[in-house]
Coordinates of C-alpha atoms in Angstrom, one line a residue:
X1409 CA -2.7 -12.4 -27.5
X1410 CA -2.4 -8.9 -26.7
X1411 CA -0.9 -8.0 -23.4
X1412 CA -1.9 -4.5 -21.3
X1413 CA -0.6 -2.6 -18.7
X1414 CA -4.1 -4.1 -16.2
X1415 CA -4.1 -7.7 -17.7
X1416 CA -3.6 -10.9 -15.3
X1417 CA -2.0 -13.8 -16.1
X1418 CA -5.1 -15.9 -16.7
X1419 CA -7.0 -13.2 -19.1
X1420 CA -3.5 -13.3 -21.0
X1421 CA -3.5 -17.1 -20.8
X1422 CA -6.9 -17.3 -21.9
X1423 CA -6.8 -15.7 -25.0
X1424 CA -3.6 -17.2 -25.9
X1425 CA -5.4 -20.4 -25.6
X1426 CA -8.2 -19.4 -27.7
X1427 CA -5.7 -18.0 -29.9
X1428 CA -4.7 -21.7 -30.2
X1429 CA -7.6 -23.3 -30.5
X1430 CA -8.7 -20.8 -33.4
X1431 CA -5.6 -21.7 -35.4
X1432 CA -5.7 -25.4 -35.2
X1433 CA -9.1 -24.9 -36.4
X1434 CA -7.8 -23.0 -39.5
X1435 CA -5.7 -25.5 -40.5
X1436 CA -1.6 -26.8 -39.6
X1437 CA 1.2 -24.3 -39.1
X1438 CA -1.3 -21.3 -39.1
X1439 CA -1.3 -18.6 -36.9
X1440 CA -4.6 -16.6 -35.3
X1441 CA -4.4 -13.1 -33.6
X1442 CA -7.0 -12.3 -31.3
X1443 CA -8.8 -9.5 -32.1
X1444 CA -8.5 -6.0 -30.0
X1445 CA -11.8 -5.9 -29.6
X1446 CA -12.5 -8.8 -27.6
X1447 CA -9.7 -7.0 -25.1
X1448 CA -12.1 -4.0 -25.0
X1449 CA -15.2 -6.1 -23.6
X1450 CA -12.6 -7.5 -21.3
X1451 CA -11.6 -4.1 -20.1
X1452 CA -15.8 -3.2 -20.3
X1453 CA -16.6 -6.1 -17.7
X1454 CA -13.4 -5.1 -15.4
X1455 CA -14.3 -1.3 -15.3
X1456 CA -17.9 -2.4 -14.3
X1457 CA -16.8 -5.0 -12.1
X1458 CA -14.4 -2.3 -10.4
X1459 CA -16.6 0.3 -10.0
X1460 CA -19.9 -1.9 -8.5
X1461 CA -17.1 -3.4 -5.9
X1462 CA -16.3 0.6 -4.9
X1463 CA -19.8 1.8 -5.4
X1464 CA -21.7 -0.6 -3.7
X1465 CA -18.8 -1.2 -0.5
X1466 CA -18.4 -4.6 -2.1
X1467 CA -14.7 -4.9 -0.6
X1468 CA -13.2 -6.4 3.0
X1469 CA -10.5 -4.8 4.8
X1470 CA -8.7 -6.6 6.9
X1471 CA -5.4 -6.2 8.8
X1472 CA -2.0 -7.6 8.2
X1473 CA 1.3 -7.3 9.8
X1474 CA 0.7 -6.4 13.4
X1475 CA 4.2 -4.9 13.9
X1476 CA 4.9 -4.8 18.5
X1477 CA 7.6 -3.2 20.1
X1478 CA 10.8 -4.4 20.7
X1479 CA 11.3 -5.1 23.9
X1480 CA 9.6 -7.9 26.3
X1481 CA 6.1 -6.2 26.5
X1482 CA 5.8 -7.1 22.5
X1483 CA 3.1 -4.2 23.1
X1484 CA 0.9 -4.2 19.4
X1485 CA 2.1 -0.8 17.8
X1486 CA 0.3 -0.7 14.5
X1487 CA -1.1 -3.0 12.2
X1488 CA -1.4 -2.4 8.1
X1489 CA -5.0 -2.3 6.3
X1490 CA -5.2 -4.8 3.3
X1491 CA -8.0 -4.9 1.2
X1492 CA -9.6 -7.6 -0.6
X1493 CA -12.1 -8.1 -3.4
X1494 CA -14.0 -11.0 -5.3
X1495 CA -15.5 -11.3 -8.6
X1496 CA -18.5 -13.0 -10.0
X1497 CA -17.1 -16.0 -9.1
X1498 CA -16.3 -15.5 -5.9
X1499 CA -12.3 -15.2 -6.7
X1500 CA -9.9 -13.2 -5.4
X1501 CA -9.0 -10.2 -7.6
X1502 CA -5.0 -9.3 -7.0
X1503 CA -4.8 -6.4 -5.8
X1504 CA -2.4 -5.1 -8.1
X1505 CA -5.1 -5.9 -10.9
X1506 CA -7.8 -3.7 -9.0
X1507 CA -5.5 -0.8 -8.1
X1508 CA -4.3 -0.3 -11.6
X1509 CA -8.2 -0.3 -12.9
X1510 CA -9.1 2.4 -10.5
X1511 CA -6.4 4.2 -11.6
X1512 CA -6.8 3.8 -15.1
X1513 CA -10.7 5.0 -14.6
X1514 CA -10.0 7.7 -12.5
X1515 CA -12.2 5.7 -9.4
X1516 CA -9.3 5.2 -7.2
X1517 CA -10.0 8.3 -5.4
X1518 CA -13.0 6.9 -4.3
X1519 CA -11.6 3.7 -3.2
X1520 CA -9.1 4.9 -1.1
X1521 CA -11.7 7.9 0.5
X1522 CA -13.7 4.5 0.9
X1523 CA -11.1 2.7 2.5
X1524 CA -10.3 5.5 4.9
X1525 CA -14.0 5.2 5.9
X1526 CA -14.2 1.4 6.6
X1527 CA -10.9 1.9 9.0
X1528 CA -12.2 4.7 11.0
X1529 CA -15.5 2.7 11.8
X1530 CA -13.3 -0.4 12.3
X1531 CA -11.2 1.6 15.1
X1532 CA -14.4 3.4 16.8
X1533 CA -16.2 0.1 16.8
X1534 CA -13.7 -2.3 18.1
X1535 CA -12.2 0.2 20.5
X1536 CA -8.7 0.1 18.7
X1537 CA -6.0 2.2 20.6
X1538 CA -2.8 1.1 18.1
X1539 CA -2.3 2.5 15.0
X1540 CA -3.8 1.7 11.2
X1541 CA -1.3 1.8 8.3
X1542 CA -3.5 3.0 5.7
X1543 CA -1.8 3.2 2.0
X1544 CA -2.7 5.6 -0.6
X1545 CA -2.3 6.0 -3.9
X1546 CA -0.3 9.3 -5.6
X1547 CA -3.4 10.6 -7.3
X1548 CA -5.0 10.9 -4.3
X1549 CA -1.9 12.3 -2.4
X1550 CA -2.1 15.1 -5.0
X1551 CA -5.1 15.6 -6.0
X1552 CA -7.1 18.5 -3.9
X1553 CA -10.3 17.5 -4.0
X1554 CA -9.3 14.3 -1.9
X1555 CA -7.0 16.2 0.6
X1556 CA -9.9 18.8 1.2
X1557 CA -12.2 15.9 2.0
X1558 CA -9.6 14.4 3.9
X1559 CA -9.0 17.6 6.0
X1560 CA -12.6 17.7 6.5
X1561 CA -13.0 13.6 7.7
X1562 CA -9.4 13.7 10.3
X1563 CA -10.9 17.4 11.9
X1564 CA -14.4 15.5 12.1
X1565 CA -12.9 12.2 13.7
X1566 CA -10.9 13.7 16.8
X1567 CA -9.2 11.5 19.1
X1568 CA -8.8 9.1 16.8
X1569 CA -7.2 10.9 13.8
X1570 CA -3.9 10.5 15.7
X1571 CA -3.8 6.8 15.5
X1572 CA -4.0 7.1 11.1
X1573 CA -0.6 6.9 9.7
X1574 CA -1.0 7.6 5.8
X1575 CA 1.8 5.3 3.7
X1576 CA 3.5 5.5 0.8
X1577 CA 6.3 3.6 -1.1
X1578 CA 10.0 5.2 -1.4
X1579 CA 9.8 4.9 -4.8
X1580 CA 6.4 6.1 -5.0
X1581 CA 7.4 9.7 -3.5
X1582 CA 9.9 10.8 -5.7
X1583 CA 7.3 10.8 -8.2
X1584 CA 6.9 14.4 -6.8
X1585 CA 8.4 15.1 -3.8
X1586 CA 7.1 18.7 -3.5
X1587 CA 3.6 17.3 -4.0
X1588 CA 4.4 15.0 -1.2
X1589 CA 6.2 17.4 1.4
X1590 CA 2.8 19.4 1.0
X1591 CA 0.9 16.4 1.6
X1592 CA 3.0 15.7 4.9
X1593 CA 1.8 19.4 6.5
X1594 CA -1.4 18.7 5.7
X1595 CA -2.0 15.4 7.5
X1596 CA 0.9 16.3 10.5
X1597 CA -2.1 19.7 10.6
X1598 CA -4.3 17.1 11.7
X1599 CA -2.7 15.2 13.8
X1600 CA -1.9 11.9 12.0
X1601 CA 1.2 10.4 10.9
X1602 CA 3.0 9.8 7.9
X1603 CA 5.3 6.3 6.9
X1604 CA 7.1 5.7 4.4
X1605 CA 7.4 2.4 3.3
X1606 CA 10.3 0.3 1.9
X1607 CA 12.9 2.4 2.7
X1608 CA 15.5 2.2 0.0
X1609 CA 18.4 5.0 -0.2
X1610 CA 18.9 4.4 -3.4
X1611 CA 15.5 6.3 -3.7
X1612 CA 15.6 8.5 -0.5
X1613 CA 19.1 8.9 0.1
X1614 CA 19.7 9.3 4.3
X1615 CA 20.8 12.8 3.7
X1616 CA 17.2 13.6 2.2
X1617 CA 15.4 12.3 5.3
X1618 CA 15.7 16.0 7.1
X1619 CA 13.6 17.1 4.5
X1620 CA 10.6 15.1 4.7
X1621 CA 9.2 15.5 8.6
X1622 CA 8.2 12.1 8.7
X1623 CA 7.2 10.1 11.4
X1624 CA 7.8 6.6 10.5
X1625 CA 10.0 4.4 8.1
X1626 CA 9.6 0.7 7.1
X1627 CA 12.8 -0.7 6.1
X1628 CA 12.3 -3.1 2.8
X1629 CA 13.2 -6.6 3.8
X1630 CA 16.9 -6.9 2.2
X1631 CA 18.3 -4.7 4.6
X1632 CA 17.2 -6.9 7.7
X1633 CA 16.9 -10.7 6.4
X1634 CA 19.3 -12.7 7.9
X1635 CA 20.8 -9.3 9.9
X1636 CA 21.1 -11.9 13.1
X1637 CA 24.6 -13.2 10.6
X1638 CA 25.8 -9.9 8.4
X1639 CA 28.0 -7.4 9.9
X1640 CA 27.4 -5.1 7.0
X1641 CA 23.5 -5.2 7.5
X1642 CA 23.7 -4.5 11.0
X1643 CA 25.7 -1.6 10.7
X1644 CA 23.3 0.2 8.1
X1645 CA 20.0 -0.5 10.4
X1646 CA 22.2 0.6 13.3
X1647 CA 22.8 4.2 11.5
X1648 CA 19.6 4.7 9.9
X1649 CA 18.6 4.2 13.5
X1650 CA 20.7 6.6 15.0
X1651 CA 20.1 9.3 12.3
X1652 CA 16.0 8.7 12.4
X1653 CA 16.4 9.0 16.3
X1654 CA 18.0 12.5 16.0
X1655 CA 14.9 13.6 13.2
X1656 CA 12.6 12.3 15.6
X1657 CA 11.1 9.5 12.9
X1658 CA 10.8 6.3 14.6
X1659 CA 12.3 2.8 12.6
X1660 CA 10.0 0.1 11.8
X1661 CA 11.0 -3.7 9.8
X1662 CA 9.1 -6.0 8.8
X1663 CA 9.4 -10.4 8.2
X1664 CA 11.5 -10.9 11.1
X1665 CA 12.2 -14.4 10.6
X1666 CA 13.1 -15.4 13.9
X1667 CA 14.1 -14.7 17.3
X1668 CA 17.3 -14.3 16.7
X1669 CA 17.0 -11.6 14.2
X1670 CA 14.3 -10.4 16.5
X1671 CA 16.9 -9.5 19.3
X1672 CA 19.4 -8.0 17.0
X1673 CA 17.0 -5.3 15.8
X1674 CA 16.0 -4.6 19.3
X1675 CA 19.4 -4.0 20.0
X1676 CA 20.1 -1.5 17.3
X1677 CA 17.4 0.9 17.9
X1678 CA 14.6 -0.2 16.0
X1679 CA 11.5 0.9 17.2
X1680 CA 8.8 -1.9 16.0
X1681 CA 8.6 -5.0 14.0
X1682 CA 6.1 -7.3 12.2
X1683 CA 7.1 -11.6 11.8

């Protein structure tokens, strides 16, 4: 069965078992290909399935790991917007599946201006004073037609454009770290924030932090699970801490596993966490 860069499991699985069932039916020890073309409809019916859901506002957002500060007020600091989609069966569609067809159709753009939308109602008609997480993809951190309308929404949403902190991956920047510098003045212009998420110096190396004027980090999870027991891990949040402190970037973890942990990364400077 042929295997692409969008396919899930179960599509995979699928024709694999048809595959099967084709060659039993052709006789023992025989072999059966499925053909391209059946991929293609496949592909047809997930591009229309995609685009209807963005289209037609077919998608939920909902919020996931409310990170609080660390300290005994536990006040709720941000919380991250997760999306969610169905298909005609009512199914969850993984996320990853659904990204990568917007992207390979060019229709992620409108998802995430889409997105951006459903956040800002959410915050003006629930009254929310923390902050949204909202992630985005690279082709929309680059391409100009979404930054101009971007420009346009934050300058038309004032108060609330402070409390929209646009994420991306460490390893996602580097994919052009000009591109994204550039991207950085243009929402810090408007007066929301940037994070960068999972925080990995073996993509941004601490020396590179200067360079970015960011306002937040998210540390990825193997630097703090289990920091309550290892020295070594407790000495590398406690720099980055210090460091970020002096660039004026505030530390965030997240999957604190338990009090104990919770403590430690008060103590070493951290500036928020989600459980």
């Amino acid at each position: 069965a042929p295997f692409n860069k969008i396919s899930t499991t179960i599509d995979i699985l699928k024709h694999a078992n048809e595959a099967y069932e084709m060659a039993k039916q052709i006789g023992p020890n025989e072999s059966y290909i499925i053909d391209k073309n059946d991929l293609s409809r496949d592909m047809q019916e997930w591009k229309n399935l995609i685009f209807n859901i963005i289209d037609n506002d077919k998608f939920h957002v909902g919020y996931i790991n409310q990170a609080i500060s660390m300290d005994s007020k536990k006040t709720i600091l941000m919380e991250e917007a997760f999306t969610t989609a169905t298909d005609h069966n009512n199914k969850t569609i993984p996320i990853g599946t659904f990204i990568s067809i917007a992207e390979e159709y060019n229709k992620i753009i409108d998802f995430d201006k889409a997105v951006i939308n459903h956040i800002i109602k959410y915050i003006k008609r629930k009254d929310i004073k923390h902050e949204i997480l909202i992630n985005l993809s690279f082709d929309s951190l680059i391409d100009n037609e979404f930054k101009n309308w971007l420009d346009k929404t934050l300058r038309d949403n004032i108060p609330i454009d402070n409390q929209l902190v646009f994420s991306i991956t460490a390893y996602g920047c580097i994919r052009d770290i000009d591109a994204f510098k550039k991207f950085i003045d243009l929402v810090h212009q408007n007066n929301a924030k940037i994070i960068l998420k999972r925080f990995e110096t073996k993509f941004v190396p601490l020396s590179n932090l200067k360079d970015l004027n960011l306002d937040y980090i998210r540390l990825a999870r193997d630097y703090t699970n289990g920091i309550d027991s290892n020295k070594s891990k407790q000495n590398f949040v406690e720099s980055v801490c210090e460091l970020s402190k002096l660039l004026n970037i505030k530390v965030f973890v997240e999957s604190i596993e338990n009090d104990e942990c919770f403590s430690k990364l008060e103590v070493l400077g951290v500036y928020g966490g989600s459980k």
